[in-house]
Coordinates of C-alpha atoms and ligand atoms in Angstrom, one line a residue:
X1 CA -19.3 -13.9 9.7
X2 CA -22.7 -14.1 11.5
X3 CA -24.2 -13.0 14.7
X4 CA -25.8 -15.2 17.3
X5 CA -27.9 -14.4 20.3
X6 CA -29.6 -16.4 23.1
X7 CA -31.9 -15.6 26.1
X8 CA -33.3 -17.3 29.1
X9 CA -35.6 -15.2 31.3
X10 CA -39.0 -13.5 31.3
X11 CA -41.6 -15.0 29.1
X12 CA -42.7 -11.8 27.6
X13 CA -39.1 -10.7 26.7
X14 CA -37.6 -13.6 24.8
X15 CA -38.7 -12.8 21.3
X16 CA -38.1 -9.0 21.6
X17 CA -34.7 -9.6 23.1
X18 CA -33.8 -11.9 20.2
X19 CA -35.0 -9.5 17.5
X20 CA -33.4 -6.5 19.1
X21 CA -30.2 -8.4 19.6
X22 CA -30.2 -9.5 16.0
X23 CA -30.7 -5.9 14.8
X24 CA -27.6 -4.9 16.8
X25 CA -25.7 -7.8 15.2
X26 CA -26.9 -7.1 11.6
X27 CA -23.6 -5.5 10.9
X28 CA -22.1 -9.0 11.0
X29 CA -24.2 -10.2 8.1
X30 CA -27.7 -9.8 6.7
X31 CA -28.3 -12.5 4.1
X32 CA -31.0 -14.2 6.2
X33 CA -32.0 -14.6 9.9
X34 CA -33.9 -16.9 12.1
X35 CA -35.0 -17.6 15.7
X36 CA -35.9 -20.7 17.7
X37 CA -38.0 -20.3 20.9
X38 CA -39.3 -22.9 23.4
X39 CA -43.0 -22.9 24.2
X40 CA -44.9 -25.7 25.9
X41 CA -41.8 -27.8 25.7
X42 CA -41.8 -27.5 21.9
X43 CA -39.1 -25.7 19.8
X44 CA -40.6 -23.3 17.3
X45 CA -38.4 -22.0 14.4
X46 CA -39.0 -18.9 12.3
X47 CA -36.7 -17.9 9.5
X48 CA -36.6 -15.2 6.7
X49 CA -34.2 -14.3 3.9
X50 CA -32.8 -10.8 3.9
X51 CA -32.9 -8.2 6.7
X52 CA -34.0 -8.8 10.3
X53 CA -37.1 -6.7 9.5
X54 CA -38.3 -9.5 7.2
X55 CA -38.0 -11.9 10.0
X56 CA -39.7 -9.5 12.4
X57 CA -42.7 -9.3 10.1
X58 CA -43.2 -13.1 10.5
X59 CA -43.2 -13.0 14.3
X60 CA -46.3 -12.7 16.5
X61 CA -45.9 -12.1 20.3
X62 CA -45.3 -15.3 22.2
X63 CA -44.8 -16.2 25.8
X64 CA -41.5 -18.1 25.8
X65 CA -38.8 -18.1 28.4
X66 CA -36.0 -19.3 26.1
X67 CA -34.7 -18.7 22.6
X68 CA -31.8 -18.4 20.3
X69 CA -31.3 -16.3 17.2
X70 CA -29.0 -15.9 14.2
X71 CA -28.2 -13.4 11.4
X72 CA -26.3 -14.8 8.5
X73 CA -23.5 -13.9 6.1
X74 CA -23.4 -16.9 3.9
X75 CA -20.2 -18.9 3.9
X76 CA -21.5 -22.3 2.7
X77 CA -24.7 -22.4 0.7
X78 CA -26.5 -19.5 -0.8
X79 CA -28.8 -17.2 1.2
X80 CA -32.1 -19.2 1.5
X81 CA -34.7 -20.2 4.1
X82 CA -33.3 -23.8 4.0
X83 CA -29.7 -22.7 4.6
X84 CA -30.5 -20.1 7.3
X85 CA -30.1 -20.8 11.0
X86 CA -31.2 -22.2 13.4
X87 CA -30.5 -25.7 12.2
X88 CA -32.1 -28.8 13.7
X89 CA -31.0 -32.4 14.0
X90 CA -32.6 -34.9 16.2
X91 CA -32.8 -33.4 19.7
X92 CA -30.5 -30.5 18.8
X93 CA -31.3 -27.0 17.6
X94 CA -28.4 -24.6 17.2
X95 CA -27.1 -21.3 15.8
X96 CA -23.5 -20.9 14.7
X97 CA -21.0 -18.2 13.8
X98 CA -17.8 -19.5 12.2
X99 CA -16.7 -22.2 9.7
X100 CA -16.5 -25.9 10.3
X101 CA -13.5 -26.7 8.1
X102 CA -13.9 -30.5 8.1
X103 CA -17.6 -30.5 7.5
X104 CA -17.3 -32.5 4.2
X105 CA -15.5 -35.5 5.8
X106 CA -17.8 -35.3 8.8
X107 CA -20.9 -35.2 6.5
X108 CA -19.5 -38.2 4.6
X109 CA -19.0 -40.2 7.9
X110 CA -22.4 -39.3 9.2
X111 CA -24.2 -40.1 5.9
X112 CA -22.6 -43.5 6.0
X113 CA -24.2 -43.9 9.4
X114 CA -27.5 -43.2 7.8
X115 CA -27.9 -39.5 8.7
X116 CA -29.8 -37.4 6.2
X117 CA -28.9 -33.8 5.3
X118 CA -31.2 -31.1 3.9
X119 CA -29.0 -28.1 3.4
X120 CA -25.6 -27.1 1.9
X121 CA -24.3 -25.7 5.1
X122 CA -21.4 -26.7 7.4
X123 CA -23.6 -25.8 10.4
X124 CA -26.1 -28.5 9.7
X125 CA -23.3 -31.0 9.8
X126 CA -22.3 -29.6 13.2
X127 CA -25.9 -30.0 14.4
X128 CA -26.1 -33.6 13.2
X129 CA -22.7 -34.4 14.7
X130 CA -23.6 -32.9 18.1
X131 CA -26.8 -34.9 18.1
X132 CA -24.9 -38.0 17.1
X133 CA -22.6 -37.4 20.1
X134 CA -25.5 -36.8 22.4
X135 CA -27.4 -39.9 21.3
X136 CA -24.4 -42.0 22.3
X137 CA -23.4 -40.1 25.4
X138 CA -26.9 -39.2 26.7
X139 CA -25.1 -36.3 28.5
X140 CA -24.7 -32.9 26.8
X141 CA -21.4 -31.9 28.4
X142 CA -19.8 -35.2 27.4
X143 CA -21.3 -34.9 23.9
X144 CA -20.0 -31.3 23.5
X145 CA -16.6 -32.3 24.7
X146 CA -16.6 -35.1 22.2
X147 CA -17.7 -32.7 19.5
X148 CA -14.9 -30.3 20.4
X149 CA -12.4 -32.9 19.7
X150 CA -13.7 -33.6 16.2
X151 CA -15.0 -30.2 14.9
X152 CA -12.2 -28.3 13.1
X153 CA -12.4 -24.6 12.3
X154 CA -14.1 -21.8 14.2
X155 CA -17.4 -21.7 16.0
X156 CA -19.5 -19.9 18.5
X157 CA -22.6 -22.0 19.1
X158 CA -25.9 -21.4 20.9
X159 CA -27.4 -24.9 21.4
X160 CA -30.8 -26.1 22.7
X161 CA -31.4 -29.7 23.5
X162 CA -35.1 -30.6 23.2
X163 CA -34.7 -33.0 26.1
X164 CA -33.5 -30.2 28.4
X165 CA -36.1 -27.5 28.6
X166 CA -34.9 -24.0 29.9
X167 CA -31.3 -24.8 29.2
X168 CA -29.0 -23.2 26.6
X169 CA -25.5 -24.5 25.9
X170 CA -22.8 -22.3 24.4
X171 CA -19.5 -23.4 23.0
X172 CA -16.6 -21.3 21.6
X173 CA -13.5 -21.6 19.5
X174 CA -12.0 -18.6 17.7
X175 CA -15.4 -16.9 17.0
X176 CA -16.4 -14.2 19.6
X177 CA -19.0 -15.2 22.2
X178 CA -20.0 -13.5 25.5
X179 CA -22.5 -14.3 28.2
X180 CA -24.6 -11.8 30.1
X181 CA -26.7 -11.9 33.2
X182 CA -29.2 -10.0 35.4
X183 CA -30.8 -11.2 38.5
X184 CA -33.2 -13.5 36.7
X185 CA -32.0 -13.5 33.1
X186 CA -29.2 -15.1 31.1
X187 CA -27.9 -14.0 27.7
X188 CA -25.4 -15.1 25.1
X189 CA -24.2 -13.0 22.1
X190 CA -21.5 -12.6 19.5
X191 CA -21.0 -9.0 20.6
X192 CA -21.7 -7.5 24.0
X193 CA -23.3 -4.5 22.2
X194 CA -26.2 -6.8 21.3
X195 CA -27.2 -7.2 25.0
X196 CA -25.7 -4.1 26.6
X197 CA -29.1 -2.4 26.8
X198 CA -30.2 -5.3 29.1
X199 CA -27.0 -5.9 31.1
X200 CA -23.5 -4.7 31.6
X201 CA -22.5 -7.9 33.5
X202 CA -20.5 -9.8 30.9
X203 CA -18.5 -13.0 30.9
X204 CA -16.1 -13.3 27.9
X205 CA -15.9 -17.0 27.1
X206 CA -12.3 -18.3 26.7
X207 CA -11.2 -20.5 23.8
X208 CA -12.5 -24.1 24.2
X209 CA -15.2 -23.1 26.8
X210 CA -18.5 -24.9 27.1
X211 CA -21.2 -23.0 29.1
X212 CA -24.5 -24.3 30.5
X213 CA -27.1 -21.6 31.1
X214 CA -30.0 -22.6 33.3
X215 CA -32.2 -21.3 36.2
X216 CA -30.2 -18.1 36.6
X217 CA -26.9 -20.1 36.8
X218 CA -24.0 -20.4 34.4
X219 CA -21.8 -23.4 34.7
X220 CA -18.5 -23.2 32.7
X221 CA -16.5 -26.2 31.6
X222 CA -12.9 -26.1 30.3
X223 CA -10.7 -29.0 31.2
X224 CA -12.9 -29.1 34.3
X225 CA -15.8 -27.1 35.7
X226 CA -14.8 -23.6 36.5
X227 CA -16.4 -20.5 38.0
X228 CA -17.3 -17.8 35.4
X229 CA -15.5 -14.5 35.7
X230 CA -18.0 -11.6 35.3
X231 CA -16.8 -8.1 34.3
X232 CA -18.7 -4.9 33.9
X233 CA -19.0 -3.6 30.4
X234 CA -17.8 0.1 30.5
X235 CA -19.5 1.5 27.4
X236 CA -22.2 4.1 27.2
X237 CA -25.2 2.7 25.5
X238 CA -24.7 4.3 22.1
X239 CA -28.1 3.9 20.6
X240 CA -26.8 4.9 17.2
X241 CA -29.4 6.4 15.0
X242 CA -29.2 8.6 11.8
X243 CA -29.8 12.0 13.5
X244 CA -31.6 13.1 10.4
X245 CA -29.1 12.0 7.8
X246 CA -30.3 9.7 5.0
X247 CA -27.7 7.1 5.7
X248 CA -25.4 6.1 8.6
X249 CA -22.4 6.5 6.2
X250 CA -23.2 10.2 5.6
X251 CA -23.8 10.8 9.3
X252 CA -20.5 9.1 10.2
X253 CA -18.7 11.2 7.6
X254 CA -20.0 14.4 9.2
X255 CA -19.1 13.1 12.7
X256 CA -15.4 13.1 11.7
X257 CA -14.4 16.5 13.0
X258 CA -15.6 15.5 16.5
X259 CA -14.1 12.0 16.1
X260 CA -10.7 13.4 15.3
X261 CA -10.9 15.8 18.1
X262 CA -11.8 13.0 20.6
X263 CA -9.2 10.7 19.2
X264 CA -6.2 13.0 19.3
X265 CA -7.0 14.9 22.5
X266 CA -5.9 12.1 25.0
X267 CA -2.5 11.8 23.3
X268 CA -1.4 15.4 22.9
X269 CA 0.1 17.9 25.4
X270 CA 1.0 21.5 24.7
X271 CA 4.5 20.5 23.7
X272 CA 4.3 16.9 22.5
X273 CA 2.6 13.6 23.1
X274 CA 1.4 11.5 26.0
X275 CA -0.3 8.2 26.8
X276 CA 1.5 6.4 24.0
X277 CA 3.6 3.4 25.0
X278 CA 7.4 3.8 24.7
X279 CA 7.8 2.5 21.1
X280 CA 11.2 4.0 20.2
X281 CA 13.0 0.9 21.4
X282 CA 11.8 -1.0 18.3
X283 CA 14.0 -1.1 15.3
X284 CA 11.3 -2.4 12.9
X285 CA 7.5 -2.2 12.7
X286 CA 5.1 -4.5 11.0
X287 CA 1.6 -3.3 10.4
X288 CA -1.0 -6.0 9.8
X289 CA -4.7 -5.6 8.9
X290 CA -7.4 -6.1 6.3
X291 CA -9.3 -3.9 3.9
X292 CA -9.5 -0.2 4.9
X293 CA -7.5 -0.9 8.1
X294 CA -4.8 -2.2 5.8
X295 CA -4.9 1.0 3.8
X296 CA -4.3 3.0 7.0
X297 CA -1.2 0.9 7.4
X298 CA 0.1 2.1 4.0
X299 CA -0.2 5.7 5.2
X300 CA 1.3 4.7 8.6
X301 CA 4.3 3.2 6.8
X302 CA 4.9 6.4 4.8
X303 CA 4.7 8.8 7.7
X304 CA 6.6 6.7 10.2
X305 CA 9.5 6.0 7.8
X306 CA 9.5 9.7 6.7
X307 CA 9.4 11.3 10.2
X308 CA 10.7 8.6 12.5
X309 CA 13.3 6.8 10.4
X310 CA 12.0 3.4 11.3
X311 CA 11.5 0.7 8.6
X312 CA 7.9 -0.4 8.4
X313 CA 6.4 -3.4 6.6
X314 CA 2.7 -3.4 5.8
X315 CA 1.0 -6.8 5.5
X316 CA -2.4 -8.1 4.5
X317 CA -3.5 -10.2 7.5
X318 CA -4.9 -13.1 5.5
X319 CA -1.4 -13.5 3.9
X320 CA 0.6 -12.7 7.0
X321 CA -1.0 -15.4 9.2
X322 CA 0.3 -18.1 7.0
X323 CA 3.6 -16.8 5.6
X324 CA 7.2 -16.9 6.9
X325 CA 7.6 -13.7 8.9
X326 CA 10.9 -12.1 9.9
X327 CA 10.6 -10.5 13.3
X328 CA 12.4 -10.5 16.6
X329 CA 12.3 -8.8 20.0
X330 CA 13.1 -5.5 18.4
X331 CA 10.1 -5.7 16.2
X332 CA 6.7 -4.2 17.0
X333 CA 3.7 -5.8 15.3
X334 CA 0.8 -3.3 15.0
X335 CA -2.6 -4.7 14.2
X336 CA -5.4 -2.3 13.1
X337 CA -9.0 -3.2 13.3
X338 CA -12.2 -1.2 13.7
X339 CA -14.2 -4.1 15.0
X340 CA -11.4 -5.8 16.8
X341 CA -12.9 -9.2 15.7
X342 CA -11.6 -9.6 12.1
X343 CA -10.5 -13.3 12.0
X344 CA -7.4 -12.8 9.9
X345 CA -6.2 -9.9 11.9
X346 CA -6.8 -11.7 15.2
X347 CA -5.0 -14.8 13.9
X348 CA -2.0 -12.6 12.9
X349 CA -2.0 -11.0 16.4
X350 CA -2.1 -14.4 18.0
X351 CA 0.8 -15.5 15.8
X352 CA 3.0 -12.7 17.0
X353 CA 1.9 -13.1 20.6
X354 CA 2.7 -16.8 20.4
X355 CA 6.2 -16.0 19.1
X356 CA 6.8 -13.6 22.0
X357 CA 6.7 -10.5 19.7
X358 CA 5.4 -7.2 21.2
X359 CA 2.0 -6.3 19.8
X360 CA 0.0 -3.1 19.7
X361 CA -3.7 -2.8 18.6
X362 CA -5.3 0.2 17.1
X363 CA -9.0 -0.5 17.5
X364 CA -12.3 1.2 17.8
X365 CA -14.2 -1.4 19.8
X366 CA -12.4 -1.6 23.1
X367 CA -14.4 -4.6 24.3
X368 CA -13.2 -6.7 21.3
X369 CA -11.0 -9.7 21.3
X370 CA -8.1 -8.0 19.6
X371 CA -8.3 -5.2 22.2
X372 CA -8.1 -7.8 25.0
X373 CA -5.2 -9.8 23.5
X374 CA -2.7 -7.2 22.3
X375 CA 0.1 -6.2 24.6
X376 CA -0.6 -2.5 24.0
X377 CA -3.8 -0.9 22.9
X378 CA -4.3 2.5 21.3
X379 CA -8.1 2.9 21.1
X380 CA -9.6 5.4 18.6
X381 CA -12.7 7.3 19.7
X382 CA -14.8 6.9 16.6
X383 CA -17.9 5.7 18.5
X384 CA -20.1 3.0 17.1
X385 CA -19.7 2.8 13.4
X386 CA -22.8 1.3 11.7
X387 CA -22.2 1.7 8.0
X388 CA -20.4 -1.3 6.6
X389 CA -18.1 1.1 4.6
X390 CA -15.8 2.6 7.2
X391 CA -15.2 6.3 7.2
X392 CA -14.8 7.9 10.7
X393 CA -13.0 4.8 12.1
X394 CA -10.6 4.8 9.1
X395 CA -10.0 8.6 9.6
X396 CA -9.4 8.0 13.4
X397 CA -6.9 5.2 12.6
X398 CA -5.0 7.6 10.3
X399 CA -4.8 10.1 13.1
X400 CA -3.5 7.4 15.4
X401 CA -0.7 6.6 13.0
X402 CA 0.2 10.3 12.8
X403 CA 0.4 10.4 16.6
X404 CA 2.7 7.3 16.6
X405 CA 4.9 8.9 13.9
X406 CA 5.0 12.1 15.9
X407 CA 5.8 10.4 19.1
X408 CA 8.6 8.3 17.6
X409 CA 10.1 11.4 15.8
X410 CA 10.0 13.3 19.1
X411 CA 11.6 10.5 21.1
X412 CA 14.3 10.1 18.4
X413 CA 15.0 13.8 18.5
X414 CA 14.2 14.1 14.8
X415 CA 12.1 17.3 14.9
X416 CA 13.1 20.9 15.3
X417 CA 11.3 23.0 17.8
X418 CA 9.7 24.9 15.0
X419 CA 8.4 21.7 13.3
X420 CA 7.1 20.4 16.6
X421 CA 5.2 23.6 17.0
X422 CA 3.9 23.4 13.4
X423 CA 2.7 19.9 14.0
X424 CA 0.9 20.8 17.3
X425 CA -0.7 23.7 15.6
X426 CA -1.8 21.5 12.7
X427 CA -3.5 19.1 15.2
X428 CA -5.2 21.9 16.9
X429 CA -6.7 23.3 13.7
X430 CA -7.4 19.9 12.0
X431 CA -11.0 19.3 13.3
X432 CA -12.0 22.8 12.1
X433 CA -10.4 22.2 8.8
X434 CA -12.3 19.0 8.4
X435 CA -15.5 20.7 9.4
X436 CA -15.0 23.5 6.8
X437 CA -14.1 21.1 4.1
X438 CA -17.2 19.1 4.7
X439 CA -19.3 22.3 4.7
X440 CA -17.8 23.8 1.5
X441 CA -17.1 20.8 -0.7
X442 CA -19.5 20.0 -3.5
X443 CA -19.1 16.7 -5.3
X444 CA -22.6 16.4 -6.8
X445 CA -21.7 17.7 -10.3
X446 CA -18.7 15.5 -10.6
X447 CA -20.6 12.5 -9.3
X448 CA -23.3 13.0 -11.9
X449 CA -20.7 13.0 -14.7
X450 CA -19.1 9.7 -13.6
X451 CA -21.8 7.5 -11.9
X452 CA -22.7 5.6 -15.0
X453 CA -19.2 4.5 -15.8
X454 CA -18.2 0.9 -14.9
X455 CA -14.4 1.5 -14.7
X456 CA -12.9 4.3 -12.7
X457 CA -9.2 4.9 -11.8
X458 CA -7.4 6.6 -8.9
X459 CA -3.9 7.9 -9.4
X460 CA -1.3 9.1 -6.9
X461 CA 2.3 8.9 -5.9
X462 CA 3.8 8.1 -2.5
X463 CA 1.4 8.9 0.3
X464 CA -1.2 10.0 -2.2
X465 CA -1.2 6.5 -3.7
X466 CA -2.0 5.1 -0.2
X467 CA -5.1 7.3 0.0
X468 CA -6.1 6.3 -3.5
X469 CA -6.2 2.6 -2.4
X470 CA -8.9 3.6 0.2
X471 CA -10.7 5.9 -2.3
X472 CA -11.0 2.9 -4.7
X473 CA -12.3 0.5 -2.1
X474 CA -14.9 3.0 -0.8
X475 CA -16.2 3.4 -4.4
X476 CA -16.2 -0.3 -5.1
X477 CA -17.8 -1.5 -2.0
X478 CA -20.8 0.8 -2.0
X479 CA -21.4 1.7 -5.7
X480 CA -20.4 -1.7 -7.2
X481 CA -18.3 0.2 -9.8
X482 CA -15.0 -1.6 -10.7
X483 CA -12.1 0.7 -9.9
X484 CA -8.4 0.6 -9.4
X485 CA -5.9 2.6 -7.5
X486 CA -2.7 3.0 -9.3
X487 CA 0.7 4.4 -8.5
X488 CA 0.7 7.3 -11.1
X489 CA 4.2 6.4 -12.4
X490 CA 3.2 2.8 -12.9
X491 CA 0.1 3.3 -15.1
X492 CA 2.1 3.5 -18.4
X493 CA 3.5 0.0 -17.7
X494 CA 0.3 -1.7 -18.9
X495 CA -2.9 -0.5 -17.4
X496 CA -3.0 2.7 -19.4
X497 CA -4.2 0.5 -22.2
X498 CA -7.6 0.5 -20.4
X499 CA -8.0 4.2 -20.6
X500 CA -10.7 5.1 -23.2
X501 CA -12.5 8.3 -24.2
X502 CA -14.1 9.8 -21.1
X503 CA -12.8 7.2 -18.6
X504 CA -13.0 8.9 -15.3
X505 CA -9.5 9.2 -13.7
X506 CA -9.2 10.8 -10.3
X507 CA -5.8 12.1 -9.3
X508 CA -4.6 13.1 -5.8
X509 CA -1.9 15.7 -5.9
X510 CA -0.7 16.9 -2.5
X511 CA 3.0 16.2 -2.3
X512 CA 4.9 19.3 -3.5
X513 CA 8.2 17.3 -3.9
X514 CA 6.7 15.1 -6.7
X515 CA 3.6 16.8 -7.9
X516 CA 5.0 17.7 -11.3
X517 CA 5.7 14.0 -11.9
X518 CA 2.1 13.1 -11.1
X519 CA 0.9 15.9 -13.4
X520 CA 3.0 14.4 -16.2
X521 CA 1.2 11.1 -15.7
X522 CA -2.2 12.7 -15.7
X523 CA -1.4 14.3 -19.0
X524 CA -0.6 10.9 -20.4
X525 CA -4.1 9.6 -19.5
X526 CA -5.7 12.9 -20.6
X527 CA -3.9 12.5 -24.0
X528 CA -5.8 9.3 -24.3
X529 CA -9.2 10.8 -23.7
X530 CA -9.6 10.4 -19.9
X531 CA -11.9 12.6 -18.0
X532 CA -9.4 13.9 -15.5
X533 CA -10.5 15.0 -12.1
X534 CA -7.8 16.4 -9.8
X535 CA -8.0 16.5 -6.0
X536 CA -5.3 19.0 -5.2
X537 CA -4.1 21.0 -2.2
X538 CA -4.7 24.8 -2.3
X539 CA -0.9 25.3 -2.3
X540 CA -0.4 23.3 -5.5
X541 CA -3.6 24.5 -7.3
X542 CA -3.0 26.4 -10.5
X543 CA -5.0 26.9 -13.7
X544 CA -4.0 24.2 -16.1
X545 CA -5.3 21.9 -18.8
X546 CA -4.3 18.6 -17.1
X547 CA -7.7 18.4 -15.4
X548 CA -11.3 18.7 -16.5
X549 CA -12.6 19.2 -13.0
X550 CA -10.9 19.8 -9.6
X551 CA -11.6 19.7 -5.9
X552 CA -9.3 21.7 -3.6
X553 CA -8.4 20.4 -0.2
X554 CA -6.8 22.7 2.4
X555 CA -3.2 22.3 3.4
X556 CA -1.9 21.0 6.7
X557 CA 1.3 19.3 7.9
X558 CA 2.3 16.2 5.8
X559 CA 1.7 14.1 8.9
X560 CA -2.0 15.0 8.8
X561 CA -2.6 15.8 5.1
X562 CA -3.9 12.3 4.3
X563 CA -6.7 12.8 6.9
X564 CA -8.0 15.7 4.8
X565 CA -7.2 14.1 1.4
X566 CA -9.6 11.1 1.8
X567 CA -12.7 13.2 2.6
X568 CA -13.6 14.2 -1.0
X569 CA -13.3 10.5 -1.9
X570 CA -15.6 9.5 0.9
X571 CA -18.3 12.0 -0.3
X572 CA -17.8 11.1 -4.0
X573 CA -18.3 7.4 -3.3
X574 CA -21.4 8.2 -1.3
X575 CA -23.0 10.5 -3.9
X576 CA -22.1 8.1 -6.8
X577 CA -23.6 5.1 -4.9
X578 CA -26.7 7.1 -4.2
X579 CA -27.1 8.0 -7.8
X580 CA -26.8 4.4 -8.6
X581 CA -29.5 3.5 -6.1
X582 CA -27.3 1.2 -4.1
X583 CA -27.9 0.1 -0.5
X584 CA -25.2 2.4 1.0
X585 CA -25.2 1.3 4.6
X586 CA -25.5 -2.4 3.9
X587 CA -23.9 -3.2 0.5
X588 CA -24.6 -6.5 -1.1
X589 CA -22.3 -9.5 -0.1
X590 CA -20.6 -7.5 2.7
X591 CA -20.7 -7.4 6.5
X592 CA -19.2 -5.0 8.9
X593 CA -17.0 -7.4 10.8
X594 CA -15.4 -10.4 8.9
X595 CA -15.0 -13.0 11.7
X596 CA -14.4 -15.9 9.4
X597 CA -11.3 -16.6 7.2
Ligands
LIG1 C1 -14.1 -1.1 5.1 O1 -14.9 -0.1 4.4 C2 -14.5 -2.4 4.7 N1 -15.9 -2.6 5.1 C3 -13.6 -3.5 5.2 O2 -12.5 -3.5 4.3 C4 -13.0 -3.4 6.6 O3 -12.1 -2.3 6.6 C5 -12.2 -4.7 6.9 O4 -13.0 -5.8 6.8 C6 -11.4 -4.7 8.2 O5 -12.4 -4.6 9.2 P1 -11.8 -4.2 10.7 O6 -11.2 -2.9 10.7 O7 -13.0 -4.3 11.6 O8 -10.8 -5.3 11.1

């Protein structure tokens, strides 16, 4: 996934708007970046590998009234100046977010026509093809319509035609793209947040749209020319900064008490829930997501089945979108996405929508495509999450699933008055419990003991295993240590052969119905020399030899216990990655929002 930005307006603003916009889009990828700006009817291109700051260093102030910019997460061709955008071909200069799936055959066809290629990218093929269409049509709209018919895959383009000064074209299919305007400026961006400090007047481009931005006017073309619909972006300008923390990830971990309070408050009353759609008419739920969002679905499954007696299937979106799915009018498909732009999750949502199945989105970014296309939306209030490794949004999504389970249990009369009171009290005390846990926990010593290892295991049973999947991903993605989450009872069926002297094994023990079983499994790995670190609730804590180290988490109702359980793992991953000198907020090879397949 990549981020694109474009601007037409005041001559002294173009380059600063492009750079500032690219910084806001850096979460979408940061392998390389580039801009193209028009000056004296010439297109100037500047590119840099790595962060936007590297590009910024190469730029001197220029008077230019038009420009486009791009920050890249490499899909075709390694991060390099040559492969970075903008790409030029003939009269065309463009930036692209997406994947042109038929670029190989197109490249072949165009090569046979004598076109030369200088990069390994699919985007260069798109630039050459659009130029080829333009040279034959000598009209950009006709050329772009012709290109639309041939280009397969996903794209959000910002396009300059050298023959048309002070005009930018935009074209969209599956990748996010919005336009913005003020009285005498026009913008395009992959995410409204990249231009929200300049304008709140936004036009969300529909699938298959072509836009022409010129002289303070936007002309939209679908089947025919249509008038753009402008809406007002209702977000406070969250100029996220680190507030004194060393990394965004640590700041976002410590924002969690407030995030949970803000997320649950709109949905609770003094004796139950509110503002949640009427979900108890569904006989089955399918939860579809990627990465950490998928891991929240594993927890959601456990608590909805346990408390609401409704069968739940949890699916990885990149699998779900292509597989045979069994759903009907009595099925609810819940998609979970922090960014609301993850391509596989969006495709899964669209699959259910197209089949007439009711859909509900648990999202953090309420201006996102997923938020706009789901039948129901349950927004979490995590605020802007900058660190690529999600923490506060993940926690907020967990709390949203607990609210759904609570609502369904209430509606199906499955809770006694006493248990309802206990749950409401647990919600009330949860933010303070998180705050105290963050204040009192110390993971530094344990982190120092394990950070040099290259294989680490996480064990748990039932709902604890679901949390271990997220604990493992957190560690992997920011510390680059290989780790695995394992159902504690499953380890002896093969993987225990990997346990060696001093292999770190973290175990999560919070379910009093099965904790002895988990302890037996821990003893099995301890007998083989593992360094056993137990994360255990206060209620189940006891002096014992099954662990070498332990971290205590406070008790709360089972519905909410996972929310507390993940916090030690978030901090352990952070400390271990820091000891390993990793780039915690922007880990290598990753991006915050994966808008490509
Ligand atoms: C989370 O730490 C990861 N960066 C990643 O797995 C993420 O959860 C996944 O890409 C889904 O993103 P989304 O929630 O924006 O859809």
